[in-house]
Amino acid sequence: MTTVAPLPLRERKKAETWGALHESAASLALDRGVDETTVEAIAASAGVSPRTFFNYFHVKEDAILGLREPVLDPAQLSRISVTADDLVGQISRLLVTVAWTAIGGTDRARRRQLIARYPNLARRHMDYMVKAERLVSQGISGLLAQDPVWAAGVEGFGPEEAARMLVMIAGVPIRFNLTSADFDPVEGISAETLGPSLTLLHDLLRKIS
Amino acid sequence: MTTVAPLPLRERKKAETWGALHESAASLALDRGVDETTVEAIAASAGVSPRTFFNYFHVKEDAILGLREPVLDPAQLSRISVTADDLVGQISRLLVTVAWTAIGGTDRARRRQLIARYPNLARRHMDYMVKAERLVSQGISGLLAQDPVWAAGVEGFGPEEAARMLVMIAGVPIRFNLTSADFDPVEGISAETLGPSLTLLHDLLRKIS
DNA sequence: TTGCGCAAATGCATACTTGCAGTGATGCAT
DNA sequence: ATGCATCACTGCAAGTATGCATTTGCGCAA
């Protein structure tokens, strides 16, 4: 049996406040509408001050969807092989993971209803993509620096810059999906939906080079 | 002799209001600082109401820098050859033009001082990049649709989607420059600074495909 | 030239967002 | 147990941003 980590009181309270704010925001938004749900109401319903709300979420929409800051799991990063041939595909998948674990946290059914009714909520995905790119860039940069082939850099650019552009390239199919008309903000991006975009990318690259 | 187009009074006044707001914003920001310059003060100095300010600029920073909405010049679009071999390079240069004419409008020396003192002002460049990409995407989409090779689409995607991804790829070297540590927000991006990034892009693409 | 339609400008109300200073509870070392 | 440092939370104030209804004055045609 694994003993549950007994969170210190402080941590626990913080998690509770976060949960209360998210719960309040989501349920208020669902039954009275997003624009009709004010930060003041959310805070009141969660039993904290409006000022505290902004200590937990940058913007109202994040509270409604329950978004957390993206985090790069070192274990997943280390699974990347910079010498394998589908490096871009690997990075794309890593990007999706980083951005989506931040996004897809909570209550699926309610998310679906909310986003269906208020598509604007999904606009925040792009922001999280940007943050994910920054994180992954740093990670990949470290990997390249350790690799004999990449460490020397490319065309006068160091491995750090190579990593930055590599991640931008890998981000293209994701941004492409994110801006597609038929993108499903609840399902997010999966291997299934990312695949065709990666293929298109590779095809275009072949066509133009 | 060409007679100067006698702008209707309405148009002229609008241009004057725009100029007054920009002038007030820039000069106030320069001598008392950006954060110390309120929209209220700008509007007062320009002789209009604070509400009117937001009819001209989305955000305070845009007024300080005098940014205009990006516009795609049809003449420049028609100069693109979708069959030439450096299509990505062509699109990149077009993107730069579209985004930069919107940005580099006014008084160079003052821009330099402002951005040197308040680097955060330059963060707005990315937003204008996004708008430029949308415009150019639509344009390129039209071109591809008329071309026999592209019109059929690629890998099950139509020409609009091919255009969208193509423009995203072409945007990579620009975003790369925009996020570089040594990027000069006043000079912007020129053939000179775009060149190396395009080379890096091509090199990476060759390496990974 | 008179009158109508329209766009710019305005006033007002409301909400979002952030910085700062202060307070109390928590966690930790003595 | 005591004292201290830290952190969550709070209240207040200022500023940014937007929607809506109303007024003002330009442009145009009868």
GROMACS .gro file of C-alpha atoms (C1' of nucleotides) in nm:
model
  478
    1MET     CA    1   0.000   0.000   0.000
    2THR     CA    2   0.119   0.344  -0.081
    3THR     CA    3   0.057   0.602   0.182
    4VAL     CA    4  -0.105   0.914   0.050
    5ALA     CA    5   0.128   1.211   0.070
    6PRO     CA    6  -0.017   1.412   0.360
    7LEU     CA    7  -0.015   1.758   0.210
    8PRO     CA    8   0.077   2.025   0.456
    9LEU     CA    9  -0.221   2.227   0.568
   10ARG     CA   10  -0.110   2.524   0.364
   11GLU     CA   11  -0.085   2.328   0.041
   12ARG     CA   12  -0.418   2.165   0.104
   13LYS     CA   13  -0.595   2.491   0.161
   14LYS     CA   14  -0.444   2.635  -0.151
   15ALA     CA   15  -0.567   2.341  -0.355
   16GLU     CA   16  -0.908   2.381  -0.200
   17THR     CA   17  -0.925   2.747  -0.286
   18TRP     CA   18  -0.821   2.671  -0.641
   19GLY     CA   19  -1.087   2.407  -0.668
   20ALA     CA   20  -1.353   2.628  -0.515
   21LEU     CA   21  -1.275   2.910  -0.758
   22HIS     CA   22  -1.277   2.681  -1.059
   23GLU     CA   23  -1.594   2.508  -0.948
   24SER     CA   24  -1.770   2.837  -0.887
   25ALA     CA   25  -1.653   2.986  -1.214
   26ALA     CA   26  -1.754   2.686  -1.422
   27SER     CA   27  -2.092   2.636  -1.269
   28LEU     CA   28  -2.182   3.005  -1.272
   29ALA     CA   29  -2.068   3.040  -1.634
   30LEU     CA   30  -2.273   2.739  -1.728
   31ASP     CA   31  -2.601   2.851  -1.584
   32ARG     CA   32  -2.592   3.225  -1.624
   33GLY     CA   33  -2.345   3.272  -1.911
   34VAL     CA   34  -1.982   3.374  -1.932
   35ASP     CA   35  -2.030   3.747  -1.972
   36GLU     CA   36  -2.289   3.753  -1.698
   37THR     CA   37  -2.048   3.584  -1.460
   38THR     CA   38  -1.830   3.844  -1.294
   39VAL     CA   39  -1.509   3.785  -1.110
   40GLU     CA   40  -1.675   3.936  -0.808
   41ALA     CA   41  -1.950   3.674  -0.818
   42ILE     CA   42  -1.702   3.392  -0.863
   43ALA     CA   43  -1.496   3.508  -0.569
   44ALA     CA   44  -1.800   3.551  -0.351
   45SER     CA   45  -1.928   3.206  -0.439
   46ALA     CA   46  -1.588   3.058  -0.357
   47GLY     CA   47  -1.573   3.251  -0.031
   48VAL     CA   48  -1.266   3.458  -0.108
   49SER     CA   49  -1.201   3.817  -0.201
   50PRO     CA   50  -1.196   3.928  -0.563
   51ARG     CA   51  -0.833   4.018  -0.520
   52THR     CA   52  -0.751   3.661  -0.429
   53PHE     CA   53  -0.910   3.538  -0.748
   54PHE     CA   54  -0.629   3.697  -0.946
   55ASN     CA   55  -0.371   3.530  -0.730
   56TYR     CA   56  -0.495   3.203  -0.878
   57PHE     CA   57  -0.589   3.284  -1.237
   58HIS     CA   58  -0.460   3.537  -1.486
   59VAL     CA   59  -0.794   3.576  -1.656
   60LYS     CA   60  -1.152   3.481  -1.589
   61GLU     CA   61  -1.162   3.230  -1.873
   62ASP     CA   62  -0.880   3.027  -1.718
   63ALA     CA   63  -1.081   2.987  -1.401
   64ILE     CA   64  -1.387   2.874  -1.592
   65LEU     CA   65  -1.191   2.608  -1.778
   66GLY     CA   66  -0.968   2.527  -1.483
   67LEU     CA   67  -0.642   2.579  -1.668
   68ARG     CA   68  -0.309   2.528  -1.499
   69GLU     CA   69   0.032   2.651  -1.603
   70PRO     CA   70   0.201   2.415  -1.848
   71VAL     CA   71   0.483   2.203  -1.707
   72LEU     CA   72   0.750   2.007  -1.888
   73ASP     CA   73   0.794   1.661  -1.744
   74PRO     CA   74   1.168   1.578  -1.751
   75ALA     CA   75   1.089   1.211  -1.804
   76GLN     CA   76   0.904   1.287  -2.124
   77LEU     CA   77   1.175   1.520  -2.239
   78SER     CA   78   1.441   1.255  -2.193
   79ARG     CA   79   1.243   1.022  -2.414
   80ILE     CA   80   1.324   1.242  -2.713
   81SER     CA   81   1.597   1.116  -2.941
   82VAL     CA   82   1.757   1.400  -3.130
   83THR     CA   83   1.917   1.161  -3.377
   84ALA     CA   84   1.600   0.978  -3.475
   85ASP     CA   85   1.459   1.075  -3.812
   86ASP     CA   86   1.119   1.208  -3.713
   87LEU     CA   87   1.255   1.461  -3.468
   88VAL     CA   88   0.990   1.714  -3.565
   89GLY     CA   89   0.715   1.463  -3.505
   90GLN     CA   90   0.858   1.378  -3.164
   91ILE     CA   91   0.871   1.740  -3.064
   92SER     CA   92   0.520   1.802  -3.194
   93ARG     CA   93   0.386   1.525  -2.978
   94LEU     CA   94   0.576   1.653  -2.677
   95LEU     CA   95   0.437   2.001  -2.735
   96VAL     CA   96   0.086   1.864  -2.748
   97THR     CA   97   0.138   1.682  -2.423
   98VAL     CA   98   0.278   1.983  -2.243
   99ALA     CA   99   0.010   2.218  -2.364
  100TRP     CA  100  -0.274   1.978  -2.319
  101THR     CA  101  -0.207   1.850  -1.969
  102ALA     CA  102  -0.226   2.214  -1.871
  103ILE     CA  103  -0.557   2.244  -2.048
  104GLY     CA  104  -0.744   1.920  -2.020
  105GLY     CA  105  -0.751   1.897  -1.644
  106THR     CA  106  -1.108   1.872  -1.535
  107ASP     CA  107  -1.466   1.762  -1.582
  108ARG     CA  108  -1.500   1.668  -1.944
  109ALA     CA  109  -1.875   1.690  -1.994
  110ARG     CA  110  -1.898   2.037  -1.850
  111ARG     CA  111  -1.605   2.156  -2.058
  112ARG     CA  112  -1.782   2.033  -2.365
  113GLN     CA  113  -2.099   2.225  -2.286
  114LEU     CA  114  -1.914   2.541  -2.196
  115ILE     CA  115  -1.697   2.548  -2.505
  116ALA     CA  116  -1.986   2.452  -2.730
  117ARG     CA  117  -2.186   2.744  -2.598
  118TYR     CA  118  -1.898   2.992  -2.572
  119PRO     CA  119  -1.641   2.915  -2.842
  120ASN     CA  120  -1.436   3.219  -2.742
  121LEU     CA  121  -1.319   3.030  -2.436
  122ALA     CA  122  -1.106   2.818  -2.667
  123ARG     CA  123  -0.902   3.118  -2.774
  124ARG     CA  124  -0.686   3.069  -2.468
  125HIS     CA  125  -0.541   2.754  -2.618
  126MET     CA  126  -0.302   2.958  -2.829
  127ASP     CA  127  -0.157   3.127  -2.521
  128TYR     CA  128  -0.088   2.795  -2.364
  129MET     CA  129   0.074   2.681  -2.686
  130VAL     CA  130   0.313   2.973  -2.664
  131LYS     CA  131   0.406   2.888  -2.307
  132ALA     CA  132   0.450   2.523  -2.398
  133GLU     CA  133   0.681   2.621  -2.683
  134ARG     CA  134   0.898   2.821  -2.449
  135LEU     CA  135   0.931   2.534  -2.205
  136VAL     CA  136   1.002   2.276  -2.471
  137SER     CA  137   1.252   2.504  -2.643
  138GLN     CA  138   1.462   2.518  -2.331
  139GLY     CA  139   1.441   2.144  -2.291
  140ILE     CA  140   1.534   2.062  -2.648
  141SER     CA  141   1.813   2.314  -2.630
  142GLY     CA  142   1.967   2.114  -2.350
  143LEU     CA  143   1.937   1.791  -2.545
  144LEU     CA  144   2.097   1.936  -2.856
  145ALA     CA  145   2.385   2.079  -2.656
  146GLN     CA  146   2.468   1.729  -2.533
  147ASP     CA  147   2.458   1.573  -2.877
  148PRO     CA  148   2.785   1.567  -3.073
  149VAL     CA  149   2.615   1.629  -3.405
  150TRP     CA  150   2.402   1.923  -3.291
  151ALA     CA  151   2.625   2.077  -3.026
  152ALA     CA  152   2.833   2.258  -3.287
  153GLY     CA  153   2.526   2.436  -3.411
  154VAL     CA  154   2.390   2.498  -3.758
  155GLU     CA  155   2.486   2.768  -4.006
  156GLY     CA  156   2.647   2.986  -3.747
  157PHE     CA  157   2.363   2.948  -3.499
  158GLY     CA  158   2.419   2.777  -3.167
  159PRO     CA  159   2.224   2.473  -3.047
  160GLU     CA  160   2.001   2.696  -2.843
  161GLU     CA  161   1.884   2.880  -3.151
  162ALA     CA  162   1.857   2.564  -3.353
  163ALA     CA  163   1.632   2.427  -3.081
  164ARG     CA  164   1.419   2.739  -3.084
  165MET     CA  165   1.353   2.718  -3.454
  166LEU     CA  166   1.309   2.342  -3.446
  167VAL     CA  167   1.036   2.381  -3.187
  168MET     CA  168   0.873   2.653  -3.392
  169ILE     CA  169   0.866   2.420  -3.689
  170ALA     CA  170   0.724   2.143  -3.476
  171GLY     CA  171   0.464   2.388  -3.354
  172VAL     CA  172   0.333   2.452  -3.703
  173PRO     CA  173   0.113   2.144  -3.736
  174ILE     CA  174  -0.029   2.212  -3.391
  175ARG     CA  175  -0.106   2.576  -3.464
  176PHE     CA  176  -0.253   2.453  -3.788
  177ASN     CA  177  -0.490   2.223  -3.605
  178LEU     CA  178  -0.569   2.485  -3.345
  179THR     CA  179  -0.683   2.726  -3.617
  180SER     CA  180  -0.872   2.470  -3.823
  181ALA     CA  181  -1.243   2.523  -3.859
  182ASP     CA  182  -1.323   2.170  -3.743
  183PHE     CA  183  -1.091   2.167  -3.442
  184ASP     CA  184  -1.256   2.015  -3.138
  185PRO     CA  185  -1.145   2.212  -2.832
  186VAL     CA  186  -1.258   1.945  -2.591
  187GLU     CA  187  -1.091   1.647  -2.751
  188GLY     CA  188  -0.787   1.862  -2.813
  189ILE     CA  189  -0.513   1.725  -3.034
  190SER     CA  190  -0.441   1.355  -3.042
  191ALA     CA  191  -0.211   1.134  -3.243
  192GLU     CA  192  -0.508   1.084  -3.471
  193THR     CA  193  -0.566   1.452  -3.545
  194LEU     CA  194  -0.201   1.549  -3.539
  195GLY     CA  195  -0.104   1.282  -3.791
  196PRO     CA  196  -0.256   1.433  -4.105
  197SER     CA  197  -0.116   1.777  -4.024
  198LEU     CA  198   0.231   1.632  -3.978
  199THR     CA  199   0.195   1.458  -4.311
  200LEU     CA  200   0.089   1.782  -4.476
  201LEU     CA  201   0.388   1.954  -4.322
  202HIS     CA  202   0.628   1.694  -4.451
  203ASP     CA  203   0.471   1.703  -4.793
  204LEU     CA  204   0.492   2.078  -4.817
  205LEU     CA  205   0.851   2.075  -4.698
  206ARG     CA  206   0.938   1.826  -4.966
  207LYS     CA  207   0.758   2.032  -5.228
  208ILE     CA  208   0.939   2.353  -5.148
  209SER     CA  209   1.293   2.240  -5.085
  210MET     CA  210   0.067   6.868  -6.197
  211THR     CA  211  -0.127   6.621  -5.993
  212THR     CA  212  -0.388   6.778  -5.775
  213VAL     CA  213  -0.373   6.652  -5.421
  214ALA     CA  214  -0.675   6.444  -5.339
  215PRO     CA  215  -0.882   6.685  -5.132
  216LEU     CA  216  -0.980   6.461  -4.848
  217PRO     CA  217  -1.334   6.517  -4.739
  218LEU     CA  218  -1.353   6.712  -4.417
  219ARG     CA  219  -1.460   6.406  -4.227
  220GLU     CA  220  -1.161   6.202  -4.336
  221ARG     CA  221  -0.927   6.486  -4.265
  222LYS     CA  222  -1.057   6.536  -3.916
  223LYS     CA  223  -1.026   6.167  -3.848
  224ALA     CA  224  -0.666   6.171  -3.960
  225GLU     CA  225  -0.602   6.474  -3.744
  226THR     CA  226  -0.752   6.312  -3.440
  227TRP     CA  227  -0.542   6.004  -3.500
  228GLY     CA  228  -0.232   6.217  -3.534
  229ALA     CA  229  -0.313   6.423  -3.228
  230LEU     CA  230  -0.362   6.111  -3.017
  231HIS     CA  231  -0.043   5.950  -3.139
  232GLU     CA  232   0.155   6.269  -3.096
  233SER     CA  233   0.022   6.323  -2.746
  234ALA     CA  234   0.080   5.962  -2.648
  235ALA     CA  235   0.435   5.951  -2.779
  236SER     CA  236   0.548   6.279  -2.634
  237LEU     CA  237   0.387   6.221  -2.296
  238ALA     CA  238   0.534   5.872  -2.277
  239LEU     CA  239   0.874   6.006  -2.364
  240ASP     CA  240   0.894   6.273  -2.101
  241ARG     CA  241   0.702   6.127  -1.811
  242GLY     CA  242   0.725   5.753  -1.880
  243VAL     CA  243   0.487   5.496  -2.021
  244ASP     CA  244   0.326   5.383  -1.698
  245GLU     CA  245   0.287   5.739  -1.581
  246THR     CA  246   0.104   5.829  -1.901
  247THR     CA  247  -0.263   5.751  -1.864
  248VAL     CA  248  -0.518   5.723  -2.140
  249GLU     CA  249  -0.704   6.003  -1.973
  250ALA     CA  250  -0.402   6.231  -2.002
  251ILE     CA  251  -0.345   6.137  -2.365
  252ALA     CA  252  -0.705   6.208  -2.456
  253ALA     CA  253  -0.704   6.537  -2.271
  254SER     CA  254  -0.385   6.646  -2.443
  255ALA     CA  255  -0.532   6.554  -2.780
  256GLY     CA  256  -0.853   6.736  -2.700
  257VAL     CA  257  -1.088   6.438  -2.717
  258SER     CA  258  -1.270   6.225  -2.466
  259PRO     CA  259  -1.108   5.915  -2.317
  260ARG     CA  260  -1.379   5.709  -2.480
  261THR     CA  261  -1.276   5.835  -2.821
  262PHE     CA  262  -0.922   5.720  -2.759
  263PHE     CA  263  -1.037   5.360  -2.773
  264ASN     CA  264  -1.214   5.422  -3.101
  265TYR     CA  265  -0.870   5.478  -3.251
  266PHE     CA  266  -0.639   5.238  -3.065
  267HIS     CA  267  -0.693   4.900  -2.905
  268VAL     CA  268  -0.430   4.956  -2.643
  269LYS     CA  269  -0.228   5.243  -2.509
  270GLU     CA  270   0.097   5.105  -2.648
  271ASP     CA  271  -0.035   5.118  -3.002
  272ALA     CA  272  -0.105   5.487  -2.966
  273ILE     CA  273   0.242   5.553  -2.831
  274LEU     CA  274   0.405   5.377  -3.124
  275GLY     CA  275   0.147   5.495  -3.376
  276LEU     CA  276   0.061   5.149  -3.505
  277ARG     CA  277  -0.194   5.100  -3.781
  278GLU     CA  278  -0.379   4.787  -3.881
  279PRO     CA  279  -0.180   4.574  -4.126
  280VAL     CA  280  -0.296   4.586  -4.487
  281LEU     CA  281  -0.213   4.351  -4.773
  282ASP     CA  282  -0.129   4.539  -5.090
  283PRO     CA  283  -0.276   4.343  -5.386
  284ALA     CA  284   0.009   4.457  -5.608
  285GLN     CA  285   0.264   4.297  -5.380
  286LEU     CA  286   0.058   3.982  -5.350
  287SER     CA  287   0.039   3.945  -5.727
  288ARG     CA  288   0.416   3.958  -5.744
  289ILE     CA  289   0.432   3.617  -5.577
  290SER     CA  290   0.501   3.323  -5.802
  291VAL     CA  291   0.369   3.003  -5.651
  292THR     CA  292   0.574   2.794  -5.889
  293ALA     CA  293   0.910   2.954  -5.815
  294ASP     CA  294   1.138   2.747  -5.596
  295ASP     CA  295   1.183   2.981  -5.301
  296LEU     CA  296   0.814   3.016  -5.234
  297VAL     CA  297   0.869   3.019  -4.860
  298GLY     CA  298   1.124   3.298  -4.893
  299GLN     CA  299   0.884   3.502  -5.104
  300ILE     CA  300   0.606   3.462  -4.852
  301SER     CA  301   0.839   3.548  -4.565
  302ARG     CA  302   0.935   3.873  -4.730
  303LEU     CA  303   0.573   3.954  -4.801
  304LEU     CA  304   0.484   3.887  -4.438
  305VAL     CA  305   0.757   4.118  -4.322
  306THR     CA  306   0.631   4.392  -4.549
  307VAL     CA  307   0.272   4.359  -4.436
  308ALA     CA  308   0.354   4.350  -4.069
  309TRP     CA  309   0.616   4.618  -4.085
  310THR     CA  310   0.435   4.884  -4.281
  311ALA     CA  311   0.175   4.862  -4.008
  312ILE     CA  312   0.443   4.908  -3.747
  313GLY     CA  313   0.711   5.135  -3.882
  314GLY     CA  314   0.490   5.429  -3.961
  315THR     CA  315   0.626   5.726  -3.777
  316ASP     CA  316   0.909   5.933  -3.636
  317ARG     CA  317   1.210   5.708  -3.626
  318ALA     CA  318   1.427   5.882  -3.369
  319ARG     CA  319   1.151   5.902  -3.114
  320ARG     CA  320   1.057   5.537  -3.167
  321ARG     CA  321   1.416   5.444  -3.098
  322GLN     CA  322   1.426   5.633  -2.770
  323LEU     CA  323   1.090   5.500  -2.657
  324ILE     CA  324   1.166   5.137  -2.733
  325ALA     CA  325   1.514   5.163  -2.588
  326ARG     CA  326   1.372   5.294  -2.265
  327TYR     CA  327   1.061   5.073  -2.255
  328PRO     CA  328   1.138   4.742  -2.426
  329ASN     CA  329   0.795   4.608  -2.338
  330LEU     CA  330   0.647   4.827  -2.609
  331ALA     CA  331   0.799   4.594  -2.864
  332ARG     CA  332   0.589   4.302  -2.742
  333ARG     CA  333   0.308   4.420  -2.964
  334HIS     CA  334   0.503   4.314  -3.272
  335MET     CA  335   0.389   3.956  -3.230
  336ASP     CA  336   0.025   4.057  -3.242
  337TYR     CA  337   0.079   4.235  -3.567
  338MET     CA  338   0.257   3.931  -3.700
  339VAL     CA  339  -0.051   3.724  -3.631
  340LYS     CA  340  -0.274   3.968  -3.813
  341ALA     CA  341  -0.032   3.982  -4.104
  342GLU     CA  342  -0.034   3.604  -4.125
  343ARG     CA  343  -0.411   3.596  -4.148
  344LEU     CA  344  -0.415   3.849  -4.429
  345VAL     CA  345  -0.139   3.684  -4.625
  346SER     CA  346  -0.295   3.341  -4.578
  347GLN     CA  347  -0.610   3.455  -4.751
  348GLY     CA  348  -0.409   3.607  -5.032
  349ILE     CA  349  -0.190   3.305  -5.092
  350SER     CA  350  -0.494   3.084  -5.075
  351GLY     CA  351  -0.634   3.271  -5.373
  352LEU     CA  352  -0.314   3.233  -5.566
  353LEU     CA  353  -0.289   2.861  -5.501
  354ALA     CA  354  -0.648   2.807  -5.606
  355GLN     CA  355  -0.567   2.955  -5.946
  356ASP     CA  356  -0.259   2.743  -5.999
  357PRO     CA  357  -0.309   2.408  -6.172
  358VAL     CA  358  -0.049   2.233  -5.961
  359TRP     CA  359  -0.175   2.357  -5.626
  360ALA     CA  360  -0.546   2.386  -5.691
  361ALA     CA  361  -0.597   2.015  -5.637
  362GLY     CA  362  -0.460   2.044  -5.288
  363VAL     CA  363  -0.207   1.838  -5.099
  364GLU     CA  364  -0.258   1.513  -4.909
  365GLY     CA  365  -0.631   1.556  -4.888
  366PHE     CA  366  -0.611   1.918  -4.781
  367GLY     CA  367  -0.752   2.193  -5.002
  368PRO     CA  368  -0.553   2.491  -5.129
  369GLU     CA  369  -0.677   2.713  -4.844
  370GLU     CA  370  -0.529   2.478  -4.593
  371ALA     CA  371  -0.209   2.434  -4.787
  372ALA     CA  372  -0.182   2.812  -4.797
  373ARG     CA  373  -0.244   2.840  -4.426
  374MET     CA  374   0.032   2.600  -4.338
  375LEU     CA  375   0.266   2.742  -4.598
  376VAL     CA  376   0.228   3.085  -4.445
  377MET     CA  377   0.287   2.943  -4.099
  378ILE     CA  378   0.610   2.788  -4.221
  379ALA     CA  379   0.711   3.115  -4.382
  380GLY     CA  380   0.633   3.285  -4.055
  381VAL     CA  381   0.884   3.075  -3.864
  382PRO     CA  382   1.199   3.269  -3.956
  383ILE     CA  383   1.020   3.591  -3.874
  384ARG     CA  384   0.899   3.474  -3.536
  385PHE     CA  385   1.248   3.346  -3.483
  386ASN     CA  386   1.394   3.691  -3.543
  387LEU     CA  387   1.124   3.856  -3.338
  388THR     CA  388   1.217   3.643  -3.038
  389SER     CA  389   1.592   3.670  -3.081
  390ALA     CA  390   1.781   3.842  -2.803
  391ASP     CA  391   1.953   4.080  -3.042
  392PHE     CA  392   1.645   4.177  -3.241
  393ASP     CA  393   1.628   4.550  -3.306
  394PRO     CA  394   1.266   4.661  -3.277
  395VAL     CA  395   1.330   4.988  -3.451
  396GLU     CA  396   1.509   4.859  -3.759
  397GLY     CA  397   1.264   4.572  -3.770
  398ILE     CA  398   1.333   4.288  -4.007
  399SER     CA  399   1.512   4.347  -4.334
  400ALA     CA  400   1.640   4.128  -4.612
  401GLU     CA  401   1.969   4.138  -4.428
  402THR     CA  402   1.839   4.007  -4.099
  403LEU     CA  403   1.583   3.772  -4.250
  404GLY     CA  404   1.841   3.602  -4.471
  405PRO     CA  405   2.032   3.406  -4.207
  406SER     CA  406   1.711   3.285  -4.045
  407LEU     CA  407   1.579   3.164  -4.379
  408THR     CA  408   1.905   2.981  -4.433
  409LEU     CA  409   1.878   2.821  -4.091
  410LEU     CA  410   1.525   2.716  -4.172
  411HIS     CA  411   1.626   2.555  -4.498
  412ASP     CA  412   1.918   2.381  -4.334
  413LEU     CA  413   1.706   2.240  -4.057
  414LEU     CA  414   1.443   2.127  -4.302
  415ARG     CA  415   1.706   1.945  -4.500
  416LYS     CA  416   1.844   1.786  -4.186
  417ILE     CA  417   1.514   1.649  -4.067
  418SER     CA  418   1.352   1.527  -4.385
  419DT     C1'  419  -3.145   7.506  -4.885
  420DT     C1'  420  -3.365   7.203  -4.646
  421DG     C1'  421  -3.381   6.778  -4.450
  422DC     C1'  422  -3.221   6.308  -4.392
  423DG     C1'  423  -2.874   5.937  -4.312
  424DC     C1'  424  -2.455   5.827  -4.125
  425DA     C1'  425  -2.021   5.835  -3.882
  426DA     C1'  426  -1.757   6.050  -3.511
  427DA     C1'  427  -1.752   6.173  -3.063
  428DT     C1'  428  -1.934   6.161  -2.607
  429DG     C1'  429  -2.110   6.032  -2.125
  430DC     C1'  430  -2.215   5.682  -1.844
  431DA     C1'  431  -2.201   5.238  -1.640
  432DT     C1'  432  -1.962   4.832  -1.562
  433DA     C1'  433  -1.601   4.504  -1.546
  434DC     C1'  434  -1.136   4.342  -1.572
  435DT     C1'  435  -0.662   4.373  -1.393
  436DT     C1'  436  -0.263   4.507  -1.122
  437DG     C1'  437   0.032   4.720  -0.755
  438DC     C1'  438   0.093   4.807  -0.278
  439DA     C1'  439   0.054   4.787   0.208
  440DG     C1'  440  -0.116   4.549   0.582
  441DT     C1'  441  -0.296   4.132   0.861
  442DG     C1'  442  -0.327   3.683   1.029
  443DA     C1'  443  -0.235   3.192   1.003
  444DT     C1'  444   0.114   2.846   0.903
  445DG     C1'  445   0.548   2.618   0.930
  446DC     C1'  446   0.990   2.589   1.130
  447DA     C1'  447   1.388   2.641   1.430
  448DT     C1'  448   1.523   2.723   1.872
  449DA     C1'  449   0.646   2.652   2.403
  450DT     C1'  450   0.829   3.063   2.191
  451DG     C1'  451   0.966   3.355   1.840
  452DC     C1'  452   1.031   3.439   1.366
  453DA     C1'  453   0.987   3.413   0.866
  454DT     C1'  454   0.685   3.321   0.505
  455DC     C1'  455   0.279   3.290   0.258
  456DA     C1'  456  -0.213   3.335   0.157
  457DC     C1'  457  -0.538   3.654   0.176
  458DT     C1'  458  -0.734   4.114   0.198
  459DG     C1'  459  -0.874   4.618   0.110
  460DC     C1'  460  -0.791   5.000  -0.141
  461DA     C1'  461  -0.680   5.274  -0.534
  462DA     C1'  462  -0.582   5.349  -0.998
  463DG     C1'  463  -0.599   5.246  -1.463
  464DT     C1'  464  -0.742   4.982  -1.880
  465DA     C1'  465  -1.114   4.838  -2.177
  466DT     C1'  466  -1.589   4.779  -2.363
  467DG     C1'  467  -2.094   4.817  -2.444
  468DC     C1'  468  -2.480   5.120  -2.499
  469DA     C1'  469  -2.754   5.523  -2.570
  470DT     C1'  470  -2.724   5.993  -2.710
  471DT     C1'  471  -2.557   6.407  -2.933
  472DT     C1'  472  -2.316   6.656  -3.291
  473DG     C1'  473  -2.193   6.777  -3.731
  474DC     C1'  474  -2.064   6.627  -4.212
  475DG     C1'  475  -2.222   6.461  -4.674
  476DC     C1'  476  -2.566   6.412  -4.994
  477DA     C1'  477  -2.983   6.436  -5.253
  478DA     C1'  478  -3.450   6.603  -5.323
   0.00000   0.00000   0.00000
